[in-house]
mmCIF file of N, CA and C in Angstrom:
data_model
loop_
_atom_site.group_PDB
_atom_site.id
_atom_site.type_symbol
_atom_site.label_atom_id
_atom_site.label_comp_id
_atom_site.label_asym_id
_atom_site.label_seq_id
_atom_site.Cartn_x
_atom_site.Cartn_y
_atom_site.Cartn_z
ATOM 1 N N UNK A 128 108.730 100.251 100.211
ATOM 2 C CA UNK A 128 108.219 99.805 98.944
ATOM 3 C C UNK A 128 109.422 99.589 98.024
ATOM 4 N N UNK A 129 109.422 98.471 97.302
ATOM 5 C CA UNK A 129 110.575 98.247 96.444
ATOM 6 C C UNK A 129 110.500 99.121 95.196
ATOM 7 N N UNK A 130 111.644 99.429 94.635
ATOM 8 C CA UNK A 130 111.766 100.424 93.566
ATOM 9 C C UNK A 130 110.949 100.098 92.310
ATOM 10 N N UNK A 131 111.004 98.882 91.761
ATOM 11 C CA UNK A 131 110.215 98.611 90.549
ATOM 12 C C UNK A 131 108.715 98.784 90.780
ATOM 13 N N UNK A 132 108.247 98.370 91.947
ATOM 14 C CA UNK A 132 106.831 98.514 92.268
ATOM 15 C C UNK A 132 106.453 99.994 92.337
ATOM 16 N N UNK A 133 107.290 100.787 92.974
ATOM 17 C CA UNK A 133 107.041 102.225 93.075
ATOM 18 C C UNK A 133 107.015 102.896 91.718
ATOM 19 N N UNK A 134 107.921 102.497 90.838
ATOM 20 C CA UNK A 134 107.967 103.065 89.484
ATOM 21 C C UNK A 134 106.707 102.709 88.703
ATOM 22 N N UNK A 135 106.273 101.461 88.831
ATOM 23 C CA UNK A 135 105.062 101.019 88.136
ATOM 24 C C UNK A 135 103.845 101.794 88.632
ATOM 25 N N UNK A 136 103.729 101.952 89.931
ATOM 26 C CA UNK A 136 102.597 102.679 90.509
ATOM 27 C C UNK A 136 102.580 104.124 90.015
ATOM 28 N N UNK A 137 103.750 104.779 89.998
ATOM 29 C CA UNK A 137 103.816 106.168 89.532
ATOM 30 C C UNK A 137 103.443 106.283 88.063
ATOM 31 N N UNK A 138 103.790 105.261 87.282
ATOM 32 C CA UNK A 138 103.465 105.278 85.855
ATOM 33 C C UNK A 138 101.970 105.064 85.631
ATOM 34 N N UNK A 139 101.393 104.094 86.326
ATOM 35 C CA UNK A 139 99.981 103.763 86.137
ATOM 36 C C UNK A 139 99.070 104.802 86.785
ATOM 37 N N UNK A 140 99.427 105.238 87.995
ATOM 38 C CA UNK A 140 98.617 106.213 88.726
ATOM 39 C C UNK A 140 99.416 107.502 88.888
ATOM 40 N N UNK A 141 99.596 108.215 87.813
ATOM 41 C CA UNK A 141 100.487 109.379 87.809
ATOM 42 C C UNK A 141 100.028 110.512 88.729
ATOM 43 N N UNK A 142 98.743 110.631 88.986
ATOM 44 C CA UNK A 142 98.239 111.720 89.827
ATOM 45 C C UNK A 142 98.083 111.331 91.300
ATOM 46 N N UNK A 143 98.358 110.090 91.629
ATOM 47 C CA UNK A 143 98.167 109.612 93.004
ATOM 48 C C UNK A 143 99.357 109.980 93.882
ATOM 49 N N UNK A 144 99.075 110.184 95.167
ATOM 50 C CA UNK A 144 100.133 110.415 96.152
ATOM 51 C C UNK A 144 100.601 109.069 96.700
ATOM 52 N N UNK A 145 101.892 108.962 96.968
ATOM 53 C CA UNK A 145 102.443 107.744 97.561
ATOM 54 C C UNK A 145 102.469 107.908 99.071
ATOM 55 N N UNK A 146 101.911 106.923 99.769
ATOM 56 C CA UNK A 146 101.862 106.961 101.227
ATOM 57 C C UNK A 146 102.524 105.692 101.761
ATOM 58 N N UNK A 147 103.391 105.871 102.738
ATOM 59 C CA UNK A 147 104.023 104.731 103.398
ATOM 60 C C UNK A 147 103.577 104.760 104.852
ATOM 61 N N UNK A 148 102.983 103.660 105.309
ATOM 62 C CA UNK A 148 102.453 103.632 106.670
ATOM 63 C C UNK A 148 103.539 103.271 107.686
ATOM 64 N N UNK A 149 103.213 103.449 108.955
ATOM 65 C CA UNK A 149 104.170 103.217 110.045
ATOM 66 C C UNK A 149 104.671 101.782 110.079
ATOM 67 N N UNK A 150 103.764 100.832 109.869
ATOM 68 C CA UNK A 150 104.157 99.424 109.926
ATOM 69 C C UNK A 150 105.249 99.130 108.912
ATOM 70 N N UNK A 151 105.036 99.533 107.668
ATOM 71 C CA UNK A 151 106.007 99.221 106.624
ATOM 72 C C UNK A 151 107.303 100.010 106.797
ATOM 73 N N UNK A 152 107.211 101.200 107.324
ATOM 74 C CA UNK A 152 108.419 101.970 107.612
ATOM 75 C C UNK A 152 109.220 101.288 108.722
ATOM 76 N N UNK A 153 108.524 100.860 109.762
ATOM 77 C CA UNK A 153 109.177 100.147 110.859
ATOM 78 C C UNK A 153 109.793 98.840 110.363
ATOM 79 N N UNK A 154 109.081 98.140 109.509
ATOM 80 C CA UNK A 154 109.584 96.895 108.938
ATOM 81 C C UNK A 154 110.848 97.140 108.116
ATOM 82 N N UNK A 155 110.861 98.186 107.336
ATOM 83 C CA UNK A 155 112.024 98.530 106.517
ATOM 84 C C UNK A 155 113.239 98.850 107.387
ATOM 85 N N UNK A 156 113.029 99.632 108.436
ATOM 86 C CA UNK A 156 114.125 99.990 109.338
ATOM 87 C C UNK A 156 114.664 98.744 110.046
ATOM 88 N N UNK A 157 113.766 97.883 110.524
ATOM 89 C CA UNK A 157 114.178 96.664 111.221
ATOM 90 C C UNK A 157 114.964 95.740 110.302
ATOM 91 N N UNK A 158 114.488 95.552 109.093
ATOM 92 C CA UNK A 158 115.200 94.692 108.136
ATOM 93 C C UNK A 158 116.574 95.254 107.800
ATOM 94 N N UNK A 159 116.641 96.553 107.594
ATOM 95 C CA UNK A 159 117.932 97.182 107.282
ATOM 96 C C UNK A 159 118.906 97.035 108.440
ATOM 97 N N UNK A 160 118.415 97.237 109.643
ATOM 98 C CA UNK A 160 119.255 97.080 110.829
ATOM 99 C C UNK A 160 119.765 95.648 110.950
ATOM 100 N N UNK A 161 118.894 94.680 110.739
ATOM 101 C CA UNK A 161 119.307 93.279 110.826
ATOM 102 C C UNK A 161 120.307 92.910 109.741
ATOM 103 N N UNK A 162 120.109 93.408 108.540
ATOM 104 C CA UNK A 162 121.071 93.132 107.465
ATOM 105 C C UNK A 162 122.438 93.709 107.805
ATOM 106 N N UNK A 163 122.464 94.909 108.338
ATOM 107 C CA UNK A 163 123.728 95.536 108.731
ATOM 108 C C UNK A 163 124.374 94.774 109.876
ATOM 109 N N UNK A 164 123.572 94.365 110.857
ATOM 110 C CA UNK A 164 124.080 93.593 111.996
ATOM 111 C C UNK A 164 124.684 92.273 111.531
ATOM 112 N N UNK A 165 124.033 91.592 110.620
ATOM 113 C CA UNK A 165 124.529 90.311 110.121
ATOM 114 C C UNK A 165 125.815 90.496 109.324
ATOM 115 N N UNK A 166 125.894 91.549 108.524
ATOM 116 C CA UNK A 166 127.141 91.835 107.798
ATOM 117 C C UNK A 166 128.285 92.077 108.775
ATOM 118 N N UNK A 167 127.997 92.808 109.835
ATOM 119 C CA UNK A 167 129.003 93.067 110.863
ATOM 120 C C UNK A 167 129.412 91.769 111.558
ATOM 121 N N UNK A 168 128.447 90.935 111.880
ATOM 122 C CA UNK A 168 128.740 89.659 112.532
ATOM 123 C C UNK A 168 129.618 88.770 111.655
ATOM 124 N N UNK A 169 129.380 88.783 110.361
ATOM 125 C CA UNK A 169 130.148 87.945 109.443
ATOM 126 C C UNK A 169 131.604 88.375 109.329
ATOM 127 N N UNK A 170 131.923 89.564 109.768
ATOM 128 C CA UNK A 170 133.311 90.038 109.735
ATOM 129 C C UNK A 170 134.162 89.419 110.844
ATOM 130 N N UNK A 171 133.498 88.938 111.886
ATOM 131 C CA UNK A 171 134.233 88.397 113.026
ATOM 132 C C UNK A 171 134.648 86.956 112.768
ATOM 133 N N UNK A 172 135.859 86.644 113.181
ATOM 134 C CA UNK A 172 136.403 85.291 113.077
ATOM 135 C C UNK A 172 136.032 84.548 114.355
ATOM 136 N N UNK A 173 135.129 83.579 114.247
ATOM 137 C CA UNK A 173 134.639 82.899 115.450
ATOM 138 C C UNK A 173 135.645 81.916 116.037
ATOM 139 N N UNK A 174 136.755 81.687 115.352
ATOM 140 C CA UNK A 174 137.792 80.836 115.954
ATOM 141 C C UNK A 174 138.621 81.629 116.965
ATOM 142 N N UNK A 175 138.590 82.952 116.849
ATOM 143 C CA UNK A 175 139.264 83.836 117.803
ATOM 144 C C UNK A 175 138.315 84.059 118.987
ATOM 145 N N UNK A 176 138.791 83.853 120.202
ATOM 146 C CA UNK A 176 137.909 83.921 121.377
ATOM 147 C C UNK A 176 137.320 85.312 121.607
ATOM 148 N N UNK A 177 138.100 86.370 121.382
ATOM 149 C CA UNK A 177 137.572 87.738 121.560
ATOM 150 C C UNK A 177 136.495 88.039 120.518
ATOM 151 N N UNK A 178 136.756 87.678 119.276
ATOM 152 C CA UNK A 178 135.767 87.888 118.217
ATOM 153 C C UNK A 178 134.506 87.072 118.480
ATOM 154 N N UNK A 179 134.692 85.873 118.993
ATOM 155 C CA UNK A 179 133.549 85.002 119.272
ATOM 156 C C UNK A 179 132.645 85.612 120.337
ATOM 157 N N UNK A 180 133.220 86.271 121.341
ATOM 158 C CA UNK A 180 132.426 86.928 122.389
ATOM 159 C C UNK A 180 131.572 88.047 121.797
ATOM 160 N N UNK A 181 132.193 88.862 120.949
ATOM 161 C CA UNK A 181 131.463 89.971 120.317
ATOM 162 C C UNK A 181 130.371 89.424 119.406
ATOM 163 N N UNK A 182 130.705 88.396 118.640
ATOM 164 C CA UNK A 182 129.747 87.757 117.737
ATOM 165 C C UNK A 182 128.528 87.256 118.517
ATOM 166 N N UNK A 183 128.780 86.573 119.615
ATOM 167 C CA UNK A 183 127.679 86.034 120.426
ATOM 168 C C UNK A 183 126.809 87.137 121.011
ATOM 169 N N UNK A 184 127.431 88.236 121.425
ATOM 170 C CA UNK A 184 126.653 89.357 121.975
ATOM 171 C C UNK A 184 125.771 89.979 120.897
ATOM 172 N N UNK A 185 126.319 90.157 119.699
ATOM 173 C CA UNK A 185 125.517 90.705 118.601
ATOM 174 C C UNK A 185 124.367 89.771 118.248
ATOM 175 N N UNK A 186 124.618 88.474 118.336
ATOM 176 C CA UNK A 186 123.585 87.499 118.010
ATOM 177 C C UNK A 186 122.515 87.423 119.099
ATOM 178 N N UNK A 187 122.935 87.469 120.351
ATOM 179 C CA UNK A 187 122.006 87.281 121.462
ATOM 180 C C UNK A 187 121.189 88.525 121.801
ATOM 181 N N UNK A 188 121.792 89.696 121.693
ATOM 182 C CA UNK A 188 121.144 90.914 122.184
ATOM 183 C C UNK A 188 120.661 91.853 121.088
ATOM 184 N N UNK A 189 120.374 91.335 119.912
ATOM 185 C CA UNK A 189 119.993 92.194 118.797
ATOM 186 C C UNK A 189 118.685 92.941 119.047
ATOM 187 N N UNK A 190 117.798 92.374 119.842
ATOM 188 C CA UNK A 190 116.516 93.042 120.105
ATOM 189 C C UNK A 190 116.685 94.302 120.947
ATOM 190 N N UNK A 191 117.773 94.390 121.684
ATOM 191 C CA UNK A 191 118.025 95.598 122.476
ATOM 192 C C UNK A 191 118.207 96.819 121.580
ATOM 193 N N UNK A 192 118.711 96.597 120.372
ATOM 194 C CA UNK A 192 118.894 97.710 119.436
ATOM 195 C C UNK A 192 117.561 98.304 118.993
ATOM 196 N N UNK A 193 116.498 97.520 119.083
ATOM 197 C CA UNK A 193 115.181 97.972 118.642
ATOM 198 C C UNK A 193 114.361 98.613 119.760
ATOM 199 N N UNK A 194 114.802 98.448 120.995
ATOM 200 C CA UNK A 194 114.028 98.959 122.133
ATOM 201 C C UNK A 194 114.176 100.467 122.299
ATOM 202 N N UNK A 195 113.156 101.047 122.868
ATOM 203 C CA UNK A 195 113.188 102.449 123.239
ATOM 204 C C UNK A 195 114.148 102.596 124.419
ATOM 205 N N UNK A 196 114.949 103.640 124.426
ATOM 206 C CA UNK A 196 115.949 103.779 125.494
ATOM 207 C C UNK A 196 115.320 103.908 126.874
ATOM 208 N N UNK A 197 114.087 104.370 126.961
ATOM 209 C CA UNK A 197 113.422 104.466 128.264
ATOM 210 C C UNK A 197 113.008 103.091 128.788
ATOM 211 N N UNK A 198 112.920 102.099 127.906
ATOM 212 C CA UNK A 198 112.549 100.743 128.313
ATOM 213 C C UNK A 198 113.748 99.900 128.720
ATOM 214 N N UNK A 199 114.949 100.422 128.537
ATOM 215 C CA UNK A 199 116.154 99.687 128.914
ATOM 216 C C UNK A 199 116.451 99.904 130.386
ATOM 217 N N UNK A 200 116.916 98.862 131.048
ATOM 218 C CA UNK A 200 117.236 99.007 132.474
ATOM 219 C C UNK A 200 118.736 99.055 132.679
#
C-alpha cells in the first residue's frame, strides 16, 4: 500500500486494522526485486563483452529469482 493512501486510511478510519493480503505482498516483493534487478542491469556497460553476457543473463533469467528452490532443476 502506498504511504499517502495508508495515512489517509488511518486518519479516516482511526479504529480500523490495516490488513495486507498475500497477493499484494507478493506483488510488492516482485516489483521491488525487478526494480533492483533493472538498476543492477543499468550499471553494466553493454559495449564490454563480459558485461554484456551478465546483462543478458539478468535479462533472460529473471523469473528464476522468483521460483521456489525446490522447483529449480
